[in-house]
Tab-separated table of C-alpha atoms in Angstrom:
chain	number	residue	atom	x	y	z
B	1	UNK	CA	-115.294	90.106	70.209
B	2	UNK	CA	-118.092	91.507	72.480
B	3	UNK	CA	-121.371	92.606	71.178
B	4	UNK	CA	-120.710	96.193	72.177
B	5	UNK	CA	-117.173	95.792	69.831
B	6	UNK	CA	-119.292	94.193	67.480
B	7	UNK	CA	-121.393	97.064	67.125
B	8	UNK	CA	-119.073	99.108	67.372
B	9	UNK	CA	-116.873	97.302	64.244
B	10	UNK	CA	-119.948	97.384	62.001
B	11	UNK	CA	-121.100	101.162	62.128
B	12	UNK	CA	-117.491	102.154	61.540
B	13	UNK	CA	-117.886	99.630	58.222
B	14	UNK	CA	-121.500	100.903	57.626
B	15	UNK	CA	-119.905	104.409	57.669
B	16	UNK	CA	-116.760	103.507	55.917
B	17	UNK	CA	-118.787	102.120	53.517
B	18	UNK	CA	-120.840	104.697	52.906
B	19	UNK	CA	-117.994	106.920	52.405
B	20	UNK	CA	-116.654	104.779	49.636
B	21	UNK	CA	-119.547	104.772	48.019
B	22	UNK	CA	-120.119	108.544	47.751
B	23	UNK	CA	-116.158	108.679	46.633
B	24	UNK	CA	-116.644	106.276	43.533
B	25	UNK	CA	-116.947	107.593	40.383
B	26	UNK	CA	-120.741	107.683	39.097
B	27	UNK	CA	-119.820	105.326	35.918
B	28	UNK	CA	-118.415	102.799	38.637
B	29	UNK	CA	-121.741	103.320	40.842
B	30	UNK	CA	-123.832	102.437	38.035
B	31	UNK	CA	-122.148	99.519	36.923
B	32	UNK	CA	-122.643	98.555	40.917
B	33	UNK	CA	-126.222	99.333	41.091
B	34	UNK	CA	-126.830	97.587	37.943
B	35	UNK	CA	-124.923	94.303	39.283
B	36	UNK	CA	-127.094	94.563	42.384
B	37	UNK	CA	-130.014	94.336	41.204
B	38	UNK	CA	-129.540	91.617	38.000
B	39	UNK	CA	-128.239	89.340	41.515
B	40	UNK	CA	-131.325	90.544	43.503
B	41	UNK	CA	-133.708	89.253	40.237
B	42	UNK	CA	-131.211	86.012	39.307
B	43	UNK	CA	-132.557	85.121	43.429
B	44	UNK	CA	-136.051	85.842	42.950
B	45	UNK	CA	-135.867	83.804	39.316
B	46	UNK	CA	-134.653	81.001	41.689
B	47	UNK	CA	-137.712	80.739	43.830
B	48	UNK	CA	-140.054	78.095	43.073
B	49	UNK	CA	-144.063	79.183	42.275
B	50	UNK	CA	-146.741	77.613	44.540
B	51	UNK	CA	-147.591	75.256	41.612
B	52	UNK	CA	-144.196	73.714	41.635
B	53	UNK	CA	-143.786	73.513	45.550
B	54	UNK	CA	-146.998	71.575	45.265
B	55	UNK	CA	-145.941	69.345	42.791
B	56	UNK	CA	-142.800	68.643	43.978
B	57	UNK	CA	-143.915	67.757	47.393
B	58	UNK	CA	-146.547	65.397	45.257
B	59	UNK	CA	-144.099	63.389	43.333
B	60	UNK	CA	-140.949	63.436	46.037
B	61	UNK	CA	-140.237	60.169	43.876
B	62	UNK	CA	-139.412	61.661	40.694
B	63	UNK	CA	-135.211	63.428	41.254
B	64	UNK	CA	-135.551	64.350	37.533
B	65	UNK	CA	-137.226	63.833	33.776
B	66	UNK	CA	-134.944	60.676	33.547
B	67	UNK	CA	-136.495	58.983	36.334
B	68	UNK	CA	-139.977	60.224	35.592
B	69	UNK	CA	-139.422	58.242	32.182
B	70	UNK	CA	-138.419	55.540	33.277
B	71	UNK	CA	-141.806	55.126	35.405
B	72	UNK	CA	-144.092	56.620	32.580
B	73	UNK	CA	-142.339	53.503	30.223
B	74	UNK	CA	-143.010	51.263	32.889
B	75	UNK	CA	-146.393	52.150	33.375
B	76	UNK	CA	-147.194	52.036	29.506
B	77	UNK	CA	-145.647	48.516	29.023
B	78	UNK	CA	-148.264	46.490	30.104
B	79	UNK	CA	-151.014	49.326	28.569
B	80	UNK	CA	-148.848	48.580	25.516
B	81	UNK	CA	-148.971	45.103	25.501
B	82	UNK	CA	-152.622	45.047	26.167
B	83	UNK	CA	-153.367	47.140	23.591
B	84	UNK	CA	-151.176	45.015	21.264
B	85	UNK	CA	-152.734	41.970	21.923
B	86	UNK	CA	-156.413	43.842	21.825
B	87	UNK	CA	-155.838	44.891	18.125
B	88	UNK	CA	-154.424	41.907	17.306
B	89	UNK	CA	-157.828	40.425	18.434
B	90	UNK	CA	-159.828	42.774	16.525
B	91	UNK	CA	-157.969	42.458	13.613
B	92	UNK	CA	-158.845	38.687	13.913
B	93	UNK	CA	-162.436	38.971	14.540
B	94	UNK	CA	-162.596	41.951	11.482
B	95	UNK	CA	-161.022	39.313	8.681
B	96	UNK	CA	-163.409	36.429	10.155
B	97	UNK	CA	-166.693	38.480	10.561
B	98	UNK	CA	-166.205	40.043	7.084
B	99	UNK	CA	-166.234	36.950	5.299
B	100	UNK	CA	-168.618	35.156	7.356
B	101	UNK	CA	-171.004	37.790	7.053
B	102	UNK	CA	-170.741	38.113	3.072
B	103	UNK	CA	-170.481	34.356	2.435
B	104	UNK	CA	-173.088	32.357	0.408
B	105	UNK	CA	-173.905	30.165	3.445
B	106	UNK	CA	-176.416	32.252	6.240
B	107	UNK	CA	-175.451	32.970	9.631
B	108	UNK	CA	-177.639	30.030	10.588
B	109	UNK	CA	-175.757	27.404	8.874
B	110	UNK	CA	-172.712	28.128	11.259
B	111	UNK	CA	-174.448	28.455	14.358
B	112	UNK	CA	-175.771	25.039	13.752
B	113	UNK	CA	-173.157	22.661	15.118
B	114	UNK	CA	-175.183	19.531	13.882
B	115	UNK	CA	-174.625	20.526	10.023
B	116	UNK	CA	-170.882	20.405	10.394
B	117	UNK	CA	-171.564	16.891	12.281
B	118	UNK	CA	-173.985	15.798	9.375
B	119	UNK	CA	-171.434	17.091	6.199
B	120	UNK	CA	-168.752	14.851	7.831
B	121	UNK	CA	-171.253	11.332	7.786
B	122	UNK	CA	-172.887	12.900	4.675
B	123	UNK	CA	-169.428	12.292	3.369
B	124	UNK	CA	-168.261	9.072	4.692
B	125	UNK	CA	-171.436	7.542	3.425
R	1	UNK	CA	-138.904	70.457	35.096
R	2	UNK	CA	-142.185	70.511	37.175
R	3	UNK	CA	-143.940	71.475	33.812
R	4	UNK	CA	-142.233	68.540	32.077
R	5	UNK	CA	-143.527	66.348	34.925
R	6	UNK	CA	-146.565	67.288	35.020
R	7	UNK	CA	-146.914	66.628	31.180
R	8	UNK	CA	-145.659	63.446	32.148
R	9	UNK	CA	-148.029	61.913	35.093
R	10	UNK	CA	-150.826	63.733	32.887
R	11	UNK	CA	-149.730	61.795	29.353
R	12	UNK	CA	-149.305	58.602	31.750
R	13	UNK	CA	-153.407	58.578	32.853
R	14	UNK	CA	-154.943	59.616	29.487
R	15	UNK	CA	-152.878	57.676	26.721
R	16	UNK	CA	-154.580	54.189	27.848
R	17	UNK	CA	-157.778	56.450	28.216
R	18	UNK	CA	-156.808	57.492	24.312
R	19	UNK	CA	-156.056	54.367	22.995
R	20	UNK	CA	-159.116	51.888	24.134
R	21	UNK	CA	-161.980	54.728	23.368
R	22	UNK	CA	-163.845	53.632	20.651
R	23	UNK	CA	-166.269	56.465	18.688
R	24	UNK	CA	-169.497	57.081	18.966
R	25	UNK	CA	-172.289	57.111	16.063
R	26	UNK	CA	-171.620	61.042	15.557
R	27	UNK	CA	-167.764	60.339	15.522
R	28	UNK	CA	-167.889	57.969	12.642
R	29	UNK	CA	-167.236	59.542	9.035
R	30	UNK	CA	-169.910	59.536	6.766
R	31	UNK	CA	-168.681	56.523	4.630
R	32	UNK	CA	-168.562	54.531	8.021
R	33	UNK	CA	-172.179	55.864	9.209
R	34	UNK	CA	-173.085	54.613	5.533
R	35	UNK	CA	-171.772	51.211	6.002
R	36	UNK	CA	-172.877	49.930	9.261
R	37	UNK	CA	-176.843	51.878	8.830
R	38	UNK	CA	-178.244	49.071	10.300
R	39	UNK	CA	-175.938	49.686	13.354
R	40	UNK	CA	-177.111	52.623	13.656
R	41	UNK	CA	-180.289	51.899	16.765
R	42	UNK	CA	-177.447	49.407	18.687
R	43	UNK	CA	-174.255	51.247	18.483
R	44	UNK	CA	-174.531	53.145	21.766
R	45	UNK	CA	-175.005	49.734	23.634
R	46	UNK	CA	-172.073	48.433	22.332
R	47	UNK	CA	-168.518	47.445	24.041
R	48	UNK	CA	-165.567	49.054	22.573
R	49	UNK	CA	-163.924	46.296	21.532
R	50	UNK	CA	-167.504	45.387	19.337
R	51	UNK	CA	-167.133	48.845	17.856
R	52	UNK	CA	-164.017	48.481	16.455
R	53	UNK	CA	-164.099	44.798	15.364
R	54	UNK	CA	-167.285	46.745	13.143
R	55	UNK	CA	-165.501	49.503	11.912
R	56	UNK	CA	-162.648	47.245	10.908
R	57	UNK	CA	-165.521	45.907	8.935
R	58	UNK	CA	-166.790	48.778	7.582
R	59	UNK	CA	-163.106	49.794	6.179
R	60	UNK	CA	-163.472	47.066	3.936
R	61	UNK	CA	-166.607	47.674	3.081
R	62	UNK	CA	-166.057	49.888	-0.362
R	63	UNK	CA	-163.643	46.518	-1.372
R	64	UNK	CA	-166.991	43.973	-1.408
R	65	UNK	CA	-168.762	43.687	-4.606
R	66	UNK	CA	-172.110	45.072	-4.560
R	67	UNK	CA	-174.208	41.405	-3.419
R	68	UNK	CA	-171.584	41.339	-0.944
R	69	UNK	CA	-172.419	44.651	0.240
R	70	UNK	CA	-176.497	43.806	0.805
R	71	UNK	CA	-175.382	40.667	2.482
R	72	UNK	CA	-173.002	42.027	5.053
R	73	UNK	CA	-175.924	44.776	5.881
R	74	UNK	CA	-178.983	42.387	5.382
R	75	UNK	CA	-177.161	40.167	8.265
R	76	UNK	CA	-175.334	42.723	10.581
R	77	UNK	CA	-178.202	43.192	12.599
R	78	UNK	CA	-178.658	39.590	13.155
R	79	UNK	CA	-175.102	39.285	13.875
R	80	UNK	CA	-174.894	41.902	16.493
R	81	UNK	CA	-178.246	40.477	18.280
R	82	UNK	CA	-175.993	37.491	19.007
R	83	UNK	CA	-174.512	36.445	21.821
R	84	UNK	CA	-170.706	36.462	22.187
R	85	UNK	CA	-170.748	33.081	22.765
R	86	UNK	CA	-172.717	32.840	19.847
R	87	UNK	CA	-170.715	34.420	17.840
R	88	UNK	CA	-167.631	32.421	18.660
R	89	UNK	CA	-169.375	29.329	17.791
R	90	UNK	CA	-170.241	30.706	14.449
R	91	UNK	CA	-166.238	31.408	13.650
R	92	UNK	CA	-165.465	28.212	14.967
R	93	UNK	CA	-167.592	26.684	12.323
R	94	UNK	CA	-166.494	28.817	9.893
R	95	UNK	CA	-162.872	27.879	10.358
R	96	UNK	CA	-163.685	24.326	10.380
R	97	UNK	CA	-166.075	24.481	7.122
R	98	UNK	CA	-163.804	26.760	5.507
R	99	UNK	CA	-160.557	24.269	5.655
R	100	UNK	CA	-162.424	21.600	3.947
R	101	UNK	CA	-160.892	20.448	0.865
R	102	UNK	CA	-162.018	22.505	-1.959
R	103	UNK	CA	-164.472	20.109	-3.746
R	104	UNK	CA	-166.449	20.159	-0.806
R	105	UNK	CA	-166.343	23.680	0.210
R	106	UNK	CA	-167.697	24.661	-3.196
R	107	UNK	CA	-170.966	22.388	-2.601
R	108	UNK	CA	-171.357	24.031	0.723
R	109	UNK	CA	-174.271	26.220	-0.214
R	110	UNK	CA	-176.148	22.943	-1.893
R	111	UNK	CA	-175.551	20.672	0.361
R	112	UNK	CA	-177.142	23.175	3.144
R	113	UNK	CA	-179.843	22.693	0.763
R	114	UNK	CA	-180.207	19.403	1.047
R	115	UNK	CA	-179.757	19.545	4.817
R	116	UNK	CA	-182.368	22.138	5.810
R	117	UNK	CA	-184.746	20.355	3.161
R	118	UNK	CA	-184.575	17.380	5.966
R	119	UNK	CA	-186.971	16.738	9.013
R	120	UNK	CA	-185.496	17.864	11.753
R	121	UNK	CA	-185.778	14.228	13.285
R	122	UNK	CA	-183.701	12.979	10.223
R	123	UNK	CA	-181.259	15.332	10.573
R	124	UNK	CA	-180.295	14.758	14.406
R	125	UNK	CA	-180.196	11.218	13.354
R	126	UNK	CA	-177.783	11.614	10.278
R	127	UNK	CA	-175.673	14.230	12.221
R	128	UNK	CA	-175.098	11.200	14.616
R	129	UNK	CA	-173.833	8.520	12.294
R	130	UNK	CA	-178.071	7.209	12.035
R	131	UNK	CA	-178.927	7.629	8.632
Protein backbone atom coordinates (compact mmCIF):
# COMPACT_ATOMS: atom_id res chain seq x y z
CA UNK A 1 0.00 0.00 0.00
CA UNK A 2 1.15 3.58 -0.89
CA UNK A 3 1.27 6.32 1.59
CA UNK A 4 -1.43 8.26 -0.21
CA UNK A 5 -3.73 4.70 0.21
CA UNK A 6 -2.47 4.65 3.53
CA UNK A 7 -3.88 7.84 4.32
CA UNK A 8 -6.46 7.39 2.65
CA UNK A 9 -7.36 3.77 4.63
CA UNK A 10 -6.92 5.47 8.01
CA UNK A 11 -9.29 8.63 7.78
CA UNK A 12 -11.99 6.35 6.40
CA UNK A 13 -11.21 4.18 9.90
CA UNK A 14 -10.77 7.48 11.90
CA UNK A 15 -14.23 8.39 10.49
CA UNK A 16 -15.72 4.99 10.68
CA UNK A 17 -14.68 4.99 13.95
CA UNK A 18 -15.99 7.89 15.00
CA UNK A 19 -19.27 6.95 13.69
CA UNK A 20 -19.36 3.87 15.83
CA UNK A 21 -18.68 5.57 18.59
CA UNK A 22 -21.47 8.17 18.43
CA UNK A 23 -23.89 4.97 17.50
CA UNK A 24 -23.06 3.00 20.83
CA UNK A 25 -25.26 3.11 23.47
CA UNK A 26 -24.09 5.63 26.35
CA UNK A 27 -23.99 2.62 29.08
CA UNK A 28 -21.54 0.84 26.51
CA UNK A 29 -19.49 4.28 26.09
CA UNK A 30 -18.99 4.51 29.65
CA UNK A 31 -17.95 1.18 30.33
CA UNK A 32 -15.31 2.13 27.28
CA UNK A 33 -14.18 5.32 28.69
CA UNK A 34 -13.84 3.83 32.00
CA UNK A 35 -11.60 0.82 30.52
CA UNK A 36 -9.51 3.50 28.82
CA UNK A 37 -8.46 5.21 31.26
CA UNK A 38 -7.88 2.31 34.28
CA UNK A 39 -5.25 0.98 31.03
CA UNK A 40 -3.93 4.58 30.56
CA UNK A 41 -3.17 4.66 34.73
CA UNK A 42 -2.18 0.58 34.93
CA UNK A 43 0.85 2.24 32.16
CA UNK A 44 1.72 5.15 34.10
CA UNK A 45 1.72 2.75 37.51
CA UNK A 46 4.33 0.85 35.38
CA UNK A 47 6.85 3.60 35.02
CA UNK A 48 9.69 3.56 37.24
CA UNK A 49 10.38 6.98 39.64
CA UNK A 50 13.79 8.69 39.22
CA UNK A 51 14.82 7.08 42.56
CA UNK A 52 14.45 3.62 41.21
CA UNK A 53 16.04 4.32 37.67
CA UNK A 54 18.93 5.49 39.78
CA UNK A 55 19.16 2.65 41.81
CA UNK A 56 18.74 0.22 39.42
CA UNK A 57 21.36 1.51 37.16
CA UNK A 58 23.55 1.46 40.66
CA UNK A 59 23.19 -2.13 41.52
CA UNK A 60 22.80 -3.68 37.69
CA UNK A 61 24.13 -6.79 39.79
CA UNK A 62 21.26 -7.43 41.89
CA UNK A 63 18.16 -9.36 39.11
CA UNK A 64 16.06 -9.62 42.32
CA UNK A 65 15.68 -9.76 46.45
CA UNK A 66 17.00 -13.42 46.12
CA UNK A 67 20.20 -12.47 44.75
CA UNK A 68 20.54 -9.33 46.81
CA UNK A 69 20.42 -11.91 49.85
CA UNK A 70 22.52 -13.96 48.90
CA UNK A 71 25.30 -11.06 48.74
CA UNK A 72 24.03 -9.27 51.99
CA UNK A 73 24.68 -13.12 53.75
CA UNK A 74 27.84 -13.19 52.16
CA UNK A 75 28.93 -9.99 53.18
CA UNK A 76 27.79 -10.57 56.92
CA UNK A 77 29.62 -13.97 57.23
CA UNK A 78 32.87 -12.91 57.88
CA UNK A 79 31.30 -9.60 60.01
CA UNK A 80 29.61 -12.55 61.75
CA UNK A 81 32.38 -14.54 62.44
CA UNK A 82 34.40 -11.64 63.60
CA UNK A 83 32.04 -10.58 65.80
CA UNK A 84 31.72 -14.16 67.15
CA UNK A 85 35.10 -14.62 67.86
CA UNK A 86 35.31 -10.78 69.35
CA UNK A 87 32.69 -11.64 72.09
CA UNK A 88 34.03 -14.72 72.65
CA UNK A 89 37.24 -12.73 73.55
CA UNK A 90 35.54 -10.38 75.73
CA UNK A 91 33.72 -12.80 77.42
CA UNK A 92 37.20 -14.31 78.24
CA UNK A 93 38.91 -11.27 79.34
CA UNK A 94 35.39 -10.25 81.53
CA UNK A 95 35.56 -13.81 83.68
CA UNK A 96 39.54 -13.32 84.04
CA UNK A 97 39.63 -9.52 84.88
CA UNK A 98 36.74 -9.95 87.37
CA UNK A 99 38.43 -12.29 89.47
CA UNK A 100 41.80 -10.99 89.14
CA UNK A 101 40.72 -7.72 90.06
CA UNK A 102 38.70 -8.87 93.32
CA UNK A 103 41.25 -11.49 94.41
CA UNK A 104 43.19 -11.31 97.74
CA UNK A 105 46.55 -11.14 95.89
CA UNK A 106 47.24 -7.21 94.30
CA UNK A 107 47.63 -6.53 90.78
CA UNK A 108 51.35 -6.37 91.51
CA UNK A 109 51.81 -9.84 92.56
CA UNK A 110 50.82 -11.00 88.94
CA UNK A 111 52.65 -8.62 87.02
CA UNK A 112 55.69 -9.84 88.77
CA UNK A 113 56.90 -12.83 86.78
CA UNK A 114 59.78 -13.54 89.35
CA UNK A 115 57.14 -14.47 92.25
CA UNK A 116 55.65 -17.24 90.18
CA UNK A 117 59.50 -18.28 89.49
CA UNK A 118 60.28 -17.96 93.33
CA UNK A 119 56.76 -20.01 94.65
CA UNK A 120 57.94 -22.89 92.36
CA UNK A 121 61.84 -23.13 94.20
CA UNK A 122 60.09 -21.86 97.39
CA UNK A 123 58.41 -25.19 96.99
CA UNK A 124 60.94 -27.61 95.86
CA UNK A 125 63.09 -26.51 98.72
CA UNK B 1 11.83 -4.16 44.93
CA UNK B 2 14.18 -1.08 44.68
CA UNK B 3 12.85 -0.16 48.24
CA UNK B 4 13.63 -3.69 49.45
CA UNK B 5 17.13 -3.21 47.99
CA UNK B 6 17.84 -0.34 49.18
CA UNK B 7 16.93 -1.58 52.77
CA UNK B 8 19.24 -4.14 51.90
CA UNK B 9 22.76 -2.44 50.75
CA UNK B 10 21.73 0.11 53.66
CA UNK B 11 21.27 -2.89 56.53
CA UNK B 12 24.56 -4.42 54.82
CA UNK B 13 26.95 -1.05 55.81
CA UNK B 14 25.46 -0.25 59.26
CA UNK B 15 24.87 -3.75 61.02
CA UNK B 16 28.85 -4.23 61.46
CA UNK B 17 28.73 -0.38 62.25
CA UNK B 18 25.84 -1.61 64.99
CA UNK B 19 27.39 -4.42 66.32
CA UNK B 20 31.23 -3.28 67.21
CA UNK B 21 30.02 0.34 68.73
CA UNK B 22 30.62 0.30 72.15
CA UNK B 23 28.72 3.24 74.49
CA UNK B 24 29.86 6.11 75.67
CA UNK B 25 29.93 7.38 79.49
CA UNK B 26 26.34 9.08 78.92
CA UNK B 27 25.08 5.77 77.25
CA UNK B 28 25.80 3.62 80.21
CA UNK B 29 22.77 3.03 82.74
CA UNK B 30 23.08 4.38 85.97
CA UNK B 31 23.98 1.04 87.76
CA UNK B 32 26.89 0.74 85.13
CA UNK B 33 28.02 4.58 85.58
CA UNK B 34 27.90 3.46 89.40
CA UNK B 35 30.15 0.57 88.97
CA UNK B 36 33.01 1.57 86.90
CA UNK B 37 33.16 5.58 88.81
CA UNK B 38 36.61 5.38 88.69
CA UNK B 39 36.32 4.90 84.86
CA UNK B 40 34.69 7.62 84.63
CA UNK B 41 38.03 10.46 83.58
CA UNK B 42 39.45 7.39 81.01
CA UNK B 43 36.44 6.04 79.36
CA UNK B 44 36.44 8.33 76.32
CA UNK B 45 40.10 7.18 75.53
CA UNK B 46 39.22 3.84 75.50
CA UNK B 47 39.04 1.08 72.52
CA UNK B 48 35.80 -0.59 72.11
CA UNK B 49 36.76 -3.77 72.72
CA UNK B 50 38.23 -2.27 76.46
CA UNK B 51 34.74 -0.90 76.96
CA UNK B 52 33.00 -3.86 76.76
CA UNK B 53 35.47 -6.31 78.39
CA UNK B 54 34.51 -3.40 81.47
CA UNK B 55 31.01 -3.44 81.21
CA UNK B 56 31.03 -7.21 81.12
CA UNK B 57 32.60 -6.43 84.42
CA UNK B 58 30.38 -4.15 85.68
CA UNK B 59 27.29 -6.71 84.98
CA UNK B 60 28.67 -8.71 87.57
CA UNK B 61 29.30 -6.24 89.68
CA UNK B 62 25.89 -6.32 92.00
CA UNK B 63 26.98 -10.43 92.33
CA UNK B 64 30.52 -9.46 94.39
CA UNK B 65 30.24 -9.22 98.04
CA UNK B 66 30.74 -5.88 99.33
CA UNK B 67 35.05 -6.17 99.99
CA UNK B 68 34.91 -7.46 96.62
CA UNK B 69 33.19 -4.52 95.41
CA UNK B 70 35.99 -1.81 97.00
CA UNK B 71 38.62 -4.03 95.57
CA UNK B 72 37.51 -4.26 91.99
CA UNK B 73 37.06 -0.20 92.17
CA UNK B 74 40.15 0.52 94.47
CA UNK B 75 42.23 -1.34 91.51
CA UNK B 76 40.34 -0.51 88.19
CA UNK B 77 42.14 2.49 87.72
CA UNK B 78 45.40 0.84 88.09
CA UNK B 79 44.28 -1.79 85.84
CA UNK B 80 43.22 0.37 83.02
CA UNK B 81 46.64 2.54 83.31
CA UNK B 82 48.23 -0.72 82.15
CA UNK B 83 49.52 -1.65 79.20
CA UNK B 84 47.89 -4.38 77.08
CA UNK B 85 50.79 -6.20 77.20
CA UNK B 86 50.69 -5.71 80.69
CA UNK B 87 47.69 -6.85 81.20
CA UNK B 88 48.16 -10.11 79.39
CA UNK B 89 51.03 -10.90 81.51
CA UNK B 90 48.97 -10.39 84.56
CA UNK B 91 46.23 -13.20 83.24
CA UNK B 92 48.91 -15.31 82.30
CA UNK B 93 50.00 -15.39 85.85
CA UNK B 94 46.82 -15.64 87.06
CA UNK B 95 46.06 -18.78 85.11
CA UNK B 96 49.23 -20.28 86.10
CA UNK B 97 48.87 -19.34 90.02
CA UNK B 98 45.36 -20.14 89.94
CA UNK B 99 45.86 -24.02 88.72
CA UNK B 100 48.11 -24.71 91.54
CA UNK B 101 47.02 -27.43 93.68
CA UNK B 102 44.77 -26.17 96.29
CA UNK B 103 47.05 -26.28 99.42
CA UNK B 104 49.14 -23.92 97.80
CA UNK B 105 46.76 -21.60 96.26
CA UNK B 106 45.21 -20.98 99.66
CA UNK B 107 48.76 -19.72 101.09
CA UNK B 108 49.03 -17.49 98.12
CA UNK B 109 48.29 -14.27 99.92
CA UNK B 110 51.03 -15.31 102.83
CA UNK B 111 53.46 -16.47 101.00
CA UNK B 112 53.40 -12.98 98.91
CA UNK B 113 54.04 -11.93 102.33
CA UNK B 114 56.91 -13.54 102.83
CA UNK B 115 58.15 -12.71 99.34
CA UNK B 116 57.74 -8.92 99.26
CA UNK B 117 59.15 -8.97 102.98
CA UNK B 118 62.56 -10.07 101.00
CA UNK B 119 65.44 -7.78 99.61
CA UNK B 120 65.00 -7.42 96.35
CA UNK B 121 68.61 -8.94 95.80
CA UNK B 122 67.36 -12.13 97.69
CA UNK B 123 64.52 -12.45 95.82
CA UNK B 124 66.11 -12.41 92.15
CA UNK B 125 68.40 -14.90 93.64
CA UNK B 126 65.69 -17.36 95.08
CA UNK B 127 63.47 -16.81 91.95
CA UNK B 128 66.56 -18.37 90.14
CA UNK B 129 67.11 -21.58 92.02
CA UNK B 130 70.00 -19.27 94.48
CA UNK B 131 68.66 -19.35 97.75
Amino acid sequence: MNPHAEDHFGYRLVRRLGQGARDLQPHTRNRLDDARRRALQAHRRRRKTLGEVLLSRLTPALPDWRAALAMVVVLLMPVAGEHFHTATRVTQLQEVDTALLIDDLPIDAYLDTEFRAWLHHASQS
Amino acid sequence: MAASRLAVLICTLLIPAAVLAAPTWNELSAAQRQALAPLAGEWAAMDNAGRQTWIGIAERYDRLTPAEQGRLQQRMREWAQLSPDERERARDQYRALRSMPAEQRESLHDEWKRYRSLPPEERRRASEGNP
